[in-house]
Short mmCIF file of C-alpha atoms in Angstrom, two decimals:
data_model
loop_
_atom_site.label_atom_id
_atom_site.label_comp_id
_atom_site.label_asym_id
_atom_site.label_seq_id
_atom_site.Cartn_x
_atom_site.Cartn_y
_atom_site.Cartn_z
CA UNK A 28 -0.08 0.12 0.20
CA UNK A 29 1.15 3.51 -0.54
CA UNK A 30 1.26 6.06 2.14
CA UNK A 31 1.00 9.85 1.04
CA UNK A 32 0.32 12.95 3.16
CA UNK A 33 -0.14 16.17 1.60
CA UNK A 34 0.32 19.38 3.55
CA UNK A 35 0.42 22.52 1.41
CA UNK A 36 1.23 26.03 2.28
CA UNK A 37 -1.97 27.56 3.18
CA UNK A 38 -5.10 25.65 2.29
CA UNK A 39 -6.23 23.44 -0.44
CA UNK A 40 -9.20 21.53 -1.08
CA UNK A 41 -9.54 17.82 -2.19
CA UNK A 42 -12.81 17.07 -4.20
CA UNK A 43 -13.83 13.90 -5.41
CA UNK A 44 -14.58 12.74 -9.00
CA UNK A 45 -16.98 10.05 -10.08
CA UNK A 46 -14.93 7.25 -11.89
CA UNK A 47 -15.26 6.99 -15.59
CA UNK A 48 -15.02 3.34 -15.11
CA UNK A 49 -16.49 1.33 -12.00
CA UNK A 50 -13.65 -1.07 -12.19
CA UNK A 51 -11.05 1.71 -12.33
CA UNK A 52 -10.18 3.39 -8.56
CA UNK A 53 -11.64 6.71 -8.23
CA UNK A 54 -9.22 9.46 -8.50
CA UNK A 55 -8.81 12.57 -6.53
CA UNK A 56 -8.38 15.99 -8.28
CA UNK A 57 -6.52 18.43 -6.33
CA UNK A 58 -7.31 22.14 -6.87
CA UNK A 59 -5.60 24.96 -5.28
CA UNK A 60 -7.71 27.26 -3.08
CA UNK A 61 -7.94 31.06 -3.99
CA UNK A 62 -5.85 31.77 -0.87
CA UNK A 63 -3.26 29.43 -2.34
CA UNK A 64 -3.32 30.79 -5.93
CA UNK A 65 -0.85 33.62 -5.21
CA UNK A 66 2.06 31.09 -4.19
CA UNK A 67 1.87 29.70 -7.42
CA UNK A 68 4.15 30.78 -10.49
CA UNK A 69 2.18 32.61 -13.36
CA UNK A 70 0.24 30.17 -15.66
CA UNK A 71 1.23 27.11 -13.58
CA UNK A 72 -1.12 24.46 -13.37
CA UNK A 73 -0.96 21.42 -10.93
CA UNK A 74 -2.86 18.07 -11.37
CA UNK A 75 -2.31 15.12 -9.07
CA UNK A 76 -4.10 11.89 -9.70
CA UNK A 77 -3.88 9.44 -6.83
CA UNK A 78 -5.11 5.86 -6.73
CA UNK A 79 -5.24 3.17 -3.95
CA UNK A 80 -3.90 0.65 -6.15
CA UNK A 81 -0.08 0.71 -5.83
CA UNK A 82 0.33 -0.75 -9.42
CA UNK A 83 -2.02 1.89 -10.82
CA UNK A 84 -0.90 4.82 -8.86
CA UNK A 85 -0.05 7.93 -11.33
CA UNK A 86 1.00 11.25 -10.95
CA UNK A 87 0.91 13.74 -13.66
CA UNK A 88 2.39 17.20 -13.37
CA UNK A 89 1.08 19.53 -16.23
CA UNK A 90 2.26 23.12 -16.60
CA UNK A 91 5.49 25.23 -17.39
CA UNK A 92 6.68 25.03 -13.84
CA UNK A 93 6.13 22.40 -10.95
CA UNK A 94 4.36 23.91 -7.85
CA UNK A 95 7.83 25.42 -6.22
CA UNK A 96 6.56 25.59 -2.78
CA UNK A 97 5.83 21.84 -2.46
CA UNK A 98 8.67 20.09 -1.42
CA UNK A 99 7.67 16.74 0.16
CA UNK A 100 4.42 14.64 -0.64
CA UNK A 101 2.94 12.11 1.30
CA UNK A 102 -0.64 10.61 0.74
CA UNK A 103 -2.66 8.45 2.75
CA UNK A 104 -4.54 5.67 0.79
CA UNK A 105 -7.10 5.53 3.21
CA UNK A 106 -8.44 8.86 2.42
CA UNK A 107 -12.15 9.53 2.33
CA UNK A 108 -12.92 10.38 -1.20
CA UNK A 109 -16.42 11.22 -0.58
CA UNK A 110 -16.11 14.37 1.36
CA UNK A 111 -13.68 17.40 0.75
CA UNK A 112 -10.55 17.71 3.11
CA UNK A 113 -8.82 20.79 4.05
CA UNK A 114 -4.87 20.01 4.87
CA UNK A 115 -2.66 21.85 7.27
CA UNK A 116 -0.55 24.87 6.32
CA UNK A 117 3.02 23.49 6.12
CA UNK A 118 5.28 23.43 3.34
CA UNK A 119 5.92 19.32 3.57
CA UNK A 120 5.14 17.11 0.89
CA UNK A 121 6.97 13.76 0.74
CA UNK A 122 6.57 11.22 -1.96
CA UNK A 123 7.53 7.61 -1.50
CA UNK A 124 7.66 5.82 -4.65
CA UNK A 125 9.30 3.04 -6.53
CA UNK A 126 12.25 3.68 -8.56
CA UNK A 127 10.78 2.19 -11.53
CA UNK A 128 7.73 4.16 -11.75
CA UNK A 129 6.89 6.27 -14.98
CA UNK A 130 7.00 10.03 -14.92
CA UNK A 131 10.29 10.53 -12.89
CA UNK A 132 13.74 11.01 -14.30
CA UNK A 133 16.52 10.59 -12.00
CA UNK A 134 19.53 12.65 -12.88
CA UNK A 135 22.23 9.90 -12.80
CA UNK A 136 24.91 10.04 -13.77
CA UNK A 137 25.65 13.45 -12.52
CA UNK A 138 27.27 14.23 -16.02
CA UNK A 139 24.13 13.16 -17.72
CA UNK A 140 22.46 16.75 -18.81
CA UNK A 141 26.08 18.11 -19.47
CA UNK A 142 26.26 19.28 -23.06
CA UNK A 143 28.00 16.76 -25.34
CA UNK A 144 31.27 18.77 -25.87
CA UNK A 145 31.89 18.87 -22.11
CA UNK A 146 31.49 15.09 -21.85
CA UNK A 147 33.90 14.64 -24.84
CA UNK A 148 36.42 16.98 -23.25
CA UNK A 149 36.33 15.29 -19.99
CA UNK A 150 36.61 11.74 -21.26
CA UNK A 151 39.56 13.01 -23.50
CA UNK A 152 41.19 14.30 -20.53
CA UNK A 153 40.84 11.03 -18.57
CA UNK A 154 42.45 9.33 -21.35
CA UNK A 155 45.43 11.66 -21.20
CA UNK A 156 45.59 10.77 -17.69
CA UNK A 157 46.09 7.05 -18.57
CA UNK A 158 48.42 8.01 -21.37
CA UNK A 159 51.05 9.74 -19.11
CA UNK A 160 50.64 6.83 -16.46
CA UNK A 161 51.96 4.54 -19.39
CA UNK A 162 54.51 6.87 -20.31
CA UNK A 163 56.27 7.41 -16.79
CA UNK A 164 55.79 4.04 -15.64
CA UNK A 165 59.09 2.87 -17.45
CA UNK A 166 60.98 5.66 -15.92
CA UNK A 167 60.26 4.55 -12.54
CA UNK A 168 60.51 0.49 -13.52
CA UNK A 169 63.67 1.13 -15.56
CA UNK A 170 65.62 1.20 -11.88
CA UNK A 171 64.83 -2.21 -11.03
CA UNK A 172 64.56 -3.65 -14.39
CA UNK A 173 68.35 -2.38 -15.07
CA UNK A 174 69.34 -4.06 -11.88
CA UNK A 175 67.59 -7.14 -13.10
CA UNK A 176 68.87 -7.28 -16.70
CA UNK A 177 72.31 -5.77 -16.02
CA UNK A 178 71.57 -2.56 -18.31
CA UNK A 179 73.96 0.29 -17.93
CA UNK A 180 72.82 4.04 -18.52
CA UNK A 181 73.22 3.95 -22.52
CA UNK A 182 71.08 0.75 -22.67
CA UNK A 183 68.58 2.17 -20.17
CA UNK A 184 68.42 5.27 -22.15
CA UNK A 185 67.89 3.34 -25.42
CA UNK A 186 65.01 1.50 -23.94
CA UNK A 187 63.28 4.76 -23.03
CA UNK A 188 63.78 6.24 -26.11
CA UNK A 189 62.16 3.70 -27.99
CA UNK A 190 58.62 4.88 -27.18
CA UNK A 191 59.55 8.18 -29.05
CA UNK A 192 60.22 6.33 -32.13
CA UNK A 193 56.64 5.23 -32.55
CA UNK A 194 55.74 8.66 -31.09
CA UNK A 195 57.16 10.51 -33.73
CA UNK A 196 55.96 8.10 -36.69
CA UNK A 197 52.53 8.29 -35.64
CA UNK A 198 52.02 11.97 -35.56
CA UNK A 199 51.50 12.96 -39.17
CA UNK A 200 49.30 9.72 -39.85
CA UNK A 201 47.39 10.59 -36.63
CA UNK A 202 46.59 14.20 -37.58
CA UNK A 203 45.49 13.08 -41.00
CA UNK A 204 43.34 10.27 -39.62
CA UNK A 205 41.64 12.55 -37.04
CA UNK A 206 40.78 15.07 -39.98
CA UNK A 207 39.20 12.12 -42.05
CA UNK A 208 37.68 9.94 -39.44
CA UNK A 209 37.27 12.36 -36.52
CA UNK A 210 39.29 12.78 -33.52
CA UNK A 211 36.86 10.45 -31.28
CA UNK A 212 37.59 7.18 -33.45
CA UNK A 213 41.64 8.03 -33.59
CA UNK A 214 41.73 8.64 -29.90
CA UNK A 215 39.85 5.66 -28.99
CA UNK A 216 42.16 3.36 -31.43
CA UNK A 217 45.18 5.01 -29.98
CA UNK A 218 44.14 4.11 -26.28
CA UNK A 219 43.49 0.54 -27.05
CA UNK A 220 46.66 0.07 -29.06
CA UNK A 221 48.96 1.55 -26.18
CA UNK A 222 47.16 -0.23 -23.17
CA UNK A 223 47.64 -3.77 -24.92
CA UNK A 224 51.30 -2.86 -25.85
CA UNK A 225 51.86 -1.75 -22.28
CA UNK A 226 50.17 -5.05 -20.67
CA UNK A 227 52.71 -7.12 -22.93
CA UNK A 228 55.96 -5.43 -21.79
CA UNK A 229 56.55 -7.76 -18.76
CA UNK A 230 56.23 -10.75 -21.14
CA UNK A 231 58.87 -9.20 -23.39
CA UNK A 232 61.24 -7.71 -21.07
CA UNK A 233 63.94 -10.40 -21.25
CA UNK A 234 64.01 -10.12 -25.17
CA UNK A 235 65.27 -6.74 -26.17
CA UNK A 236 63.83 -6.52 -29.77
CA UNK A 237 60.43 -7.45 -28.38
CA UNK A 238 60.76 -5.14 -25.65
CA UNK A 239 61.76 -2.23 -27.80
CA UNK A 240 58.98 -3.22 -30.31
CA UNK A 241 56.45 -3.17 -27.50
CA UNK A 242 57.54 0.44 -26.34
CA UNK A 243 57.36 1.61 -30.00
CA UNK A 244 53.63 0.29 -30.32
CA UNK A 245 53.21 2.17 -26.98
CA UNK A 246 54.42 5.50 -28.65
CA UNK A 247 52.38 5.04 -31.84
CA UNK A 248 49.17 4.58 -29.72
CA UNK A 249 49.90 7.69 -27.63
CA UNK A 250 51.17 9.74 -30.53
CA UNK A 251 48.02 9.62 -32.44
CA UNK A 252 46.30 11.18 -29.35
CA UNK A 253 47.40 14.83 -29.19
CA UNK A 254 46.03 15.13 -32.71
CA UNK A 255 42.92 13.72 -32.13
CA UNK A 256 42.42 15.88 -28.96
CA UNK A 257 43.04 19.05 -31.18
CA UNK A 258 40.68 17.91 -33.77
CA UNK A 259 37.89 17.71 -30.96
CA UNK A 260 38.79 21.02 -29.51
CA UNK A 261 39.20 23.11 -32.64
CA UNK A 262 35.77 21.76 -33.79
CA UNK A 263 33.89 22.10 -30.52
CA UNK A 264 35.44 24.84 -28.60
CA UNK A 265 35.11 28.71 -29.45
CA UNK A 266 38.26 30.79 -29.06
CA UNK A 267 37.38 32.55 -25.74
CA UNK A 268 37.08 29.02 -24.02
CA UNK A 269 40.01 27.33 -26.01
CA UNK A 270 42.70 28.00 -23.44
CA UNK A 271 40.87 26.46 -20.69
CA UNK A 272 39.92 23.39 -22.87
CA UNK A 273 43.39 22.88 -23.85
CA UNK A 274 44.47 23.17 -20.32
CA UNK A 275 42.03 20.60 -19.22
CA UNK A 276 42.60 18.14 -21.82
CA UNK A 277 46.50 18.34 -21.94
CA UNK A 278 46.64 18.70 -18.12
CA UNK A 279 45.57 15.34 -17.83
CA UNK A 280 49.18 14.56 -18.87
CA UNK A 281 50.33 16.11 -15.47
CA UNK A 282 47.60 14.38 -13.52
CA UNK A 283 48.80 11.09 -15.28
CA UNK A 284 52.58 11.72 -14.38
CA UNK A 285 51.45 12.38 -10.68
CA UNK A 286 49.46 9.13 -10.62
CA UNK A 287 52.08 7.18 -12.28
CA UNK A 288 54.85 8.40 -10.04
CA UNK A 289 52.71 7.83 -6.90
CA UNK A 290 51.39 4.37 -7.84
CA UNK A 291 54.43 2.69 -9.31
CA UNK A 292 56.74 2.68 -6.44
CA UNK A 293 54.62 0.87 -3.83
CA UNK A 294 53.31 -1.48 -6.70
CA UNK A 295 56.82 -2.57 -7.52
CA UNK A 296 58.05 -2.79 -3.97
CA UNK A 297 55.03 -4.97 -3.19
CA UNK A 298 54.04 -6.70 -6.20
CA UNK A 299 57.22 -6.61 -8.47
CA UNK A 300 57.76 -4.02 -11.53
CA UNK A 301 55.76 -6.26 -13.62
CA UNK A 302 52.54 -5.21 -11.80
CA UNK A 303 52.93 -1.71 -12.92
CA UNK A 304 52.66 -2.59 -16.66
CA UNK A 305 49.58 -5.18 -15.86
CA UNK A 306 47.49 -2.83 -13.93
CA UNK A 307 48.24 0.55 -16.04
CA UNK A 308 47.36 -1.66 -19.10
CA UNK A 309 44.12 -2.69 -17.70
CA UNK A 310 43.11 0.85 -16.87
CA UNK A 311 43.54 1.72 -20.58
CA UNK A 312 41.42 -1.15 -21.69
CA UNK A 313 38.71 -0.35 -19.13
CA UNK A 314 38.62 3.27 -20.61
CA UNK A 315 38.21 1.87 -24.20
CA UNK A 316 35.38 -0.31 -23.07
CA UNK A 317 33.53 2.79 -21.42
CA UNK A 318 34.27 5.01 -23.96
CA UNK A 319 32.43 2.82 -26.40
CA UNK A 320 29.33 2.96 -24.24
CA UNK A 321 29.42 6.67 -24.16
CA UNK A 322 29.97 7.08 -27.65
CA UNK A 323 27.15 4.57 -28.69
CA UNK A 324 24.56 6.07 -26.26
CA UNK A 325 25.21 9.62 -26.06
CA UNK A 326 27.48 11.01 -28.86
CA UNK A 327 27.32 8.47 -31.67
CA UNK A 328 28.86 10.57 -34.39
CA UNK A 329 32.66 10.81 -34.57
CA UNK A 330 33.11 13.74 -37.02
CA UNK A 331 30.28 16.38 -36.48
CA UNK A 332 30.71 17.98 -33.07
CA UNK A 333 27.70 20.44 -32.13
CA UNK A 334 28.88 24.14 -32.64
CA UNK A 335 26.33 25.43 -30.18
CA UNK A 336 28.48 28.00 -28.89
CA UNK A 337 29.55 29.23 -32.30
CA UNK A 338 28.27 32.61 -34.04
CA UNK A 339 25.97 32.06 -37.16
CA UNK A 340 28.96 33.34 -39.42
CA UNK A 341 31.33 30.69 -37.75
CA UNK A 342 28.66 28.26 -38.46
CA UNK A 343 29.07 28.23 -42.32
CA UNK A 344 32.97 27.85 -41.95
CA UNK A 345 32.12 24.98 -39.58
CA UNK A 346 29.89 23.10 -41.95
CA UNK A 347 32.29 23.69 -44.69
CA UNK A 348 35.32 22.15 -42.54
CA UNK A 349 33.09 19.19 -42.09
CA UNK A 350 32.28 18.71 -45.69
CA UNK A 351 35.98 18.66 -46.42
CA UNK A 352 36.71 16.24 -43.59
CA UNK A 353 36.80 13.31 -46.10
CA UNK A 354 39.38 14.90 -48.58
CA UNK A 355 42.10 12.74 -49.33
CA UNK A 356 46.02 13.26 -48.08
CA UNK A 357 46.92 14.75 -51.29
CA UNK A 358 44.43 17.65 -50.82
CA UNK A 359 46.22 19.07 -47.72
CA UNK A 360 48.30 22.00 -48.48
CA UNK A 361 51.77 20.93 -47.25
CA UNK A 362 53.55 23.85 -49.27
CA UNK A 363 51.56 26.62 -47.71
CA UNK A 364 52.24 25.03 -44.13
CA UNK A 365 56.09 25.32 -44.77
CA UNK A 366 55.96 28.72 -46.40
CA UNK A 367 54.51 30.16 -43.33
CA UNK A 368 57.06 31.59 -40.64
CA UNK A 369 54.21 31.16 -37.99
CA UNK A 370 54.41 27.47 -38.68
CA UNK A 371 57.92 27.25 -38.50
CA UNK A 372 58.12 28.95 -35.22
CA UNK A 373 55.63 26.45 -33.63
CA UNK A 374 57.74 23.53 -35.20
CA UNK A 375 61.07 25.12 -33.36
CA UNK A 376 59.27 25.92 -30.25
CA UNK A 377 57.69 22.33 -29.88
CA UNK A 378 61.04 20.91 -30.39
CA UNK A 379 62.63 23.15 -27.76
CA UNK A 380 59.93 22.59 -25.09
CA UNK A 381 60.08 18.94 -25.91
CA UNK A 382 63.82 18.55 -25.06
CA UNK A 383 63.40 20.03 -21.61
CA UNK A 384 60.16 18.04 -20.89
CA UNK A 385 60.78 14.71 -22.40
CA UNK A 386 64.47 14.38 -20.84
CA UNK A 387 63.46 15.57 -17.42
CA UNK A 388 60.37 13.23 -17.50
CA UNK A 389 62.42 10.28 -18.47
CA UNK A 390 65.47 11.05 -16.12
CA UNK A 391 64.44 12.83 -13.17
CA UNK A 392 63.70 9.84 -10.88
CA UNK A 393 67.21 8.43 -11.76
CA UNK A 394 68.77 11.82 -10.93
CA UNK A 395 66.99 12.06 -7.59
CA UNK A 396 67.89 8.60 -6.88
CA UNK A 397 71.73 8.74 -7.78
CA UNK A 398 72.49 12.40 -7.33
CA UNK A 399 70.35 13.17 -4.07
CA UNK A 400 70.93 9.55 -2.53
CA UNK A 401 67.10 8.69 -2.29
CA UNK A 402 65.45 5.31 -2.60
CA UNK A 403 62.99 4.48 -5.08
CA UNK A 404 60.05 5.43 -3.24
CA UNK A 405 61.46 8.86 -2.24
CA UNK A 406 62.88 9.59 -5.56
CA UNK A 407 59.48 8.82 -7.30
CA UNK A 408 57.86 10.93 -4.57
CA UNK A 409 60.35 14.08 -5.19
CA UNK A 410 60.06 13.26 -9.19
CA UNK A 411 55.96 13.84 -8.72
CA UNK A 412 56.28 17.33 -7.53
CA UNK A 413 56.91 19.20 -10.93
CA UNK A 414 53.88 17.70 -12.71
CA UNK A 415 51.88 18.03 -9.61
CA UNK A 416 52.64 21.70 -9.54
CA UNK A 417 52.18 21.74 -13.26
CA UNK A 418 48.34 20.63 -12.64
CA UNK A 419 47.82 24.02 -10.48
CA UNK A 420 50.10 26.20 -12.87
CA UNK A 421 48.06 24.89 -16.28
CA UNK A 422 44.75 26.26 -14.68
CA UNK A 423 46.07 29.33 -13.50
CA UNK A 424 47.65 29.83 -17.09
CA UNK A 425 44.44 29.22 -18.81
CA UNK A 426 42.55 31.46 -16.72
CA UNK A 427 45.25 34.19 -17.15
CA UNK A 428 45.18 33.93 -20.99
CA UNK A 429 41.51 33.65 -21.39
CA UNK A 430 41.06 36.70 -19.24
CA UNK A 431 43.49 38.72 -21.35
CA UNK A 432 41.91 37.65 -24.57
CA UNK A 433 38.22 38.49 -23.18
CA UNK A 434 39.80 42.14 -22.33
CA UNK A 435 40.36 42.55 -26.04
CA UNK A 436 44.42 41.59 -25.95
CA UNK A 437 45.42 40.27 -29.24
CA UNK A 438 45.50 36.69 -29.29
CA UNK A 439 48.87 36.66 -30.78
CA UNK A 440 50.34 38.69 -27.88
CA UNK A 441 48.66 36.55 -25.26
CA UNK A 442 50.36 33.50 -26.84
CA UNK A 443 53.69 35.15 -27.03
CA UNK A 444 53.50 36.00 -23.40
CA UNK A 445 52.45 32.55 -22.32
CA UNK A 446 55.21 30.68 -24.45
CA UNK A 447 57.91 33.12 -23.10
CA UNK A 448 56.92 32.45 -19.45
CA UNK A 449 57.17 28.66 -20.45
CA UNK A 450 60.56 28.83 -21.92
CA UNK A 451 62.59 31.24 -19.78
CA UNK A 452 61.25 29.79 -16.21
CA UNK A 453 62.65 26.72 -16.55
CA UNK A 454 65.94 27.76 -18.17
CA UNK A 455 66.60 30.29 -15.10
CA UNK A 456 65.75 27.38 -12.65
CA UNK A 457 67.88 24.80 -14.53
CA UNK A 458 70.73 27.19 -14.58
CA UNK A 459 70.63 27.76 -10.83
CA UNK A 460 70.27 23.96 -10.18
CA UNK A 461 73.28 23.00 -12.57
CA UNK A 462 75.79 25.49 -10.96
CA UNK A 463 78.00 24.67 -8.08
CA UNK A 464 76.16 26.91 -5.58
CA UNK A 465 76.29 24.55 -2.75
CA UNK A 466 72.31 24.55 -2.75
CA UNK A 467 70.74 21.85 -0.26
CA UNK A 468 68.85 19.09 -1.92
CA UNK A 469 65.29 20.36 -1.00
CA UNK A 470 66.32 23.80 -2.79
CA UNK A 471 67.42 21.88 -5.90
CA UNK A 472 64.05 20.10 -5.80
CA UNK A 473 62.40 23.41 -5.39
CA UNK A 474 63.83 25.07 -8.16
CA UNK A 475 63.12 22.33 -10.78
CA UNK A 476 59.67 21.79 -9.58
CA UNK A 477 59.16 25.63 -10.10
CA UNK A 478 60.76 25.75 -13.49
CA UNK A 479 59.13 22.64 -14.83
CA UNK A 480 55.56 23.54 -13.50
CA UNK A 481 55.88 27.13 -15.17
CA UNK A 482 56.67 25.32 -18.37
CA UNK A 483 52.99 24.38 -18.42
CA UNK A 484 52.33 27.80 -19.83
CA UNK A 485 52.98 26.42 -23.16
CA UNK A 486 49.35 24.97 -22.98
CA UNK A 487 48.11 28.36 -23.22
CA UNK A 488 50.73 29.21 -25.64
CA UNK A 489 52.10 27.08 -28.29
CA UNK A 490 49.65 24.18 -27.98
CA UNK A 491 46.61 26.96 -28.70
CA UNK A 492 48.10 28.52 -31.78
CA UNK A 493 47.63 25.31 -34.10
CA UNK A 494 43.66 25.91 -33.35
CA UNK A 495 43.98 29.69 -33.54
CA UNK A 496 45.76 29.63 -37.22
CA UNK A 497 43.39 27.04 -38.55
CA UNK A 498 40.65 25.26 -36.99
CA UNK A 499 40.07 23.03 -40.09
CA UNK A 500 43.86 21.76 -40.06
CA UNK A 501 44.77 22.20 -36.52
CA UNK A 502 45.09 18.37 -36.12
CA UNK A 503 47.39 18.19 -39.05
CA UNK A 504 49.50 21.27 -37.88
CA UNK A 505 49.83 19.59 -34.45
CA UNK A 506 50.79 16.21 -36.08
CA UNK A 507 53.79 18.21 -37.94
CA UNK A 508 55.20 20.14 -34.71
CA UNK A 509 54.51 17.22 -32.77
CA UNK A 510 56.44 14.88 -35.08
CA UNK A 511 59.46 17.30 -34.80
CA UNK A 512 58.80 17.69 -31.15
CA UNK A 513 59.11 13.83 -30.59
CA UNK A 514 62.71 13.88 -32.09
CA UNK A 515 64.11 15.09 -28.61
CA UNK A 516 62.35 12.03 -27.14
CA UNK A 517 64.55 9.75 -29.56
CA UNK A 518 67.63 11.88 -29.56
CA UNK A 519 67.74 13.67 -26.25
CA UNK A 520 66.52 10.79 -23.88
CA UNK A 521 69.37 8.38 -25.42
CA UNK A 522 71.95 11.53 -25.46
CA UNK A 523 71.34 12.10 -21.98
CA UNK A 524 72.35 8.41 -21.12
CA UNK A 525 75.46 8.52 -23.41
CA UNK A 526 76.49 11.87 -21.84
CA UNK A 527 75.83 10.50 -18.48
CA UNK A 528 78.16 7.40 -18.84
CA UNK A 529 80.90 9.75 -20.57
CA UNK A 530 81.14 12.76 -18.39
CA UNK A 531 79.21 11.83 -15.27
CA UNK A 532 77.99 15.22 -14.89
CA UNK A 533 74.22 15.75 -14.49
CA UNK A 534 74.61 19.30 -15.47
CA UNK A 535 76.40 18.70 -18.95
CA UNK A 536 73.83 15.59 -19.69
CA UNK A 537 70.63 16.74 -18.66
CA UNK A 538 70.39 20.63 -17.96
CA UNK A 539 72.87 22.40 -20.48
CA UNK A 540 71.21 21.25 -23.55
CA UNK A 541 67.64 21.97 -22.26
CA UNK A 542 68.56 25.49 -21.27
CA UNK A 543 69.95 26.12 -24.53
CA UNK A 544 67.00 25.16 -26.38
CA UNK A 545 64.68 27.09 -24.14
CA UNK A 546 66.75 30.37 -24.89
CA UNK A 547 66.83 29.98 -28.69
CA UNK A 548 63.26 28.90 -28.62
CA UNK A 549 62.32 31.94 -27.13
CA UNK A 550 63.93 34.17 -29.67
CA UNK A 551 62.43 32.29 -32.54
CA UNK A 552 58.81 32.43 -30.92
CA UNK A 553 59.11 36.16 -30.20
CA UNK A 554 60.20 36.86 -33.68
CA UNK A 555 57.98 34.74 -35.91
CA UNK A 556 55.04 33.34 -33.96
CA UNK A 557 51.41 34.38 -34.67
CA UNK A 558 48.00 33.32 -33.92
CA UNK A 559 46.08 35.35 -36.87
CA UNK A 560 43.86 32.79 -38.83
CA UNK A 561 45.48 31.69 -41.96
CA UNK A 562 43.45 30.06 -45.02
CA UNK A 563 46.47 27.98 -46.14
CA UNK A 564 45.52 27.89 -49.69
CA UNK A 565 46.70 24.99 -51.67
CA UNK A 566 49.76 25.79 -53.63
CA UNK A 567 50.61 24.04 -57.04
#
């Protein structure tokens, strides 16, 4: 039996109505009293039908807005339907019902009613969290693996750099595939490939060619992801929100670094280094399966992303770019790209930023372990500080950049300011760390953390410029710059290990090359960078 009690504010009258069918329970029509009418919103109508039978009970709310003063509803089933009733003046109505009753919709999951573009951005950011977890896991596991297999620094550098071979090779194909098939499909493919390859690393670790191949596949899977994400952002986010969208998505990389560096040491110490690759690979496969559900249930189409925030003028160019999405690779204006000074500025800036980022990402745990004499857990715990600080800095940089653009400052100027901060800050901090100033270990950690955290201003500088210049070709442009940006991962990571064996100096092997590229990258960026939209008309 259903139990209800109605206690509206003021008074209301319940009247009985003759049943339309003698076999159907008599409904009660609730009509608000004249004294209650002033409490109702304008043009609001409330109709409540109550039945004794739990199975047949039905509640219908008609009108533009539901009676806002009613908060809880409870109706007694044994109400005498033959006489009018007057309820007590209280704002309490409580409704006890089955979750399966019709006419009620529960807002679960919480993101159910979010706009499609927000769901897409959130899911993409989560993929990037897993991406960097699978990227940094080897930088921690390489220490016990080197001890087990007898690797020196040169071999360890070769193993770590093999990831970037696949990462570099997949940039341009990933950018083109994102343009043709849509970033959603390419992202899902990339996550599945790198997750399966990660899970197979323990099985192939004793066989060097197999280990290198597995890391190349991890690099290929992760290599197509930035272009896929750039394609999604360029087509779904307006320019005044773009810095925050890029920061949120690519900020997942910093979160992934933090998560990987925090989880890897206890897993290795308790379950062996193999457990890191098995568990992190499982995370990616689980994401892939969940993404298929979201893709099929809420946002089925891969290419067309709803431009609900765009102006009418921009919608035409939006639709035009979608119509061209099936163009072949030969139709891409490659010559026009490489005749643009702004594109060359992005290429070199990406190379310079990647040198410092990838070498530190790969070697900092070893640096803290050997130079500061920390154990595995402590070294990884200290190495987590730069990406952890980057999570905070990324959001501050995005707010800063979008605020300047909203105030009317030229987009190019904003991108130059952010990228300059991204280059000069780590260069300054690395210089102080590399000099023999007698700094205590905690001071060196603080300097490196600050410098690398401020380098995340690049997400509001360089990484937004691809989309500023061309939404249509943003994924391909990122594929070009990221291909060159992956070279430091191949050359720089391996070269750092070689220089370390040769000189036994972390200042020369790790810091000096990064400082050089940060300074020269700043000069090139300030001289040639631009965020003005370019048509890139194909040149014959």
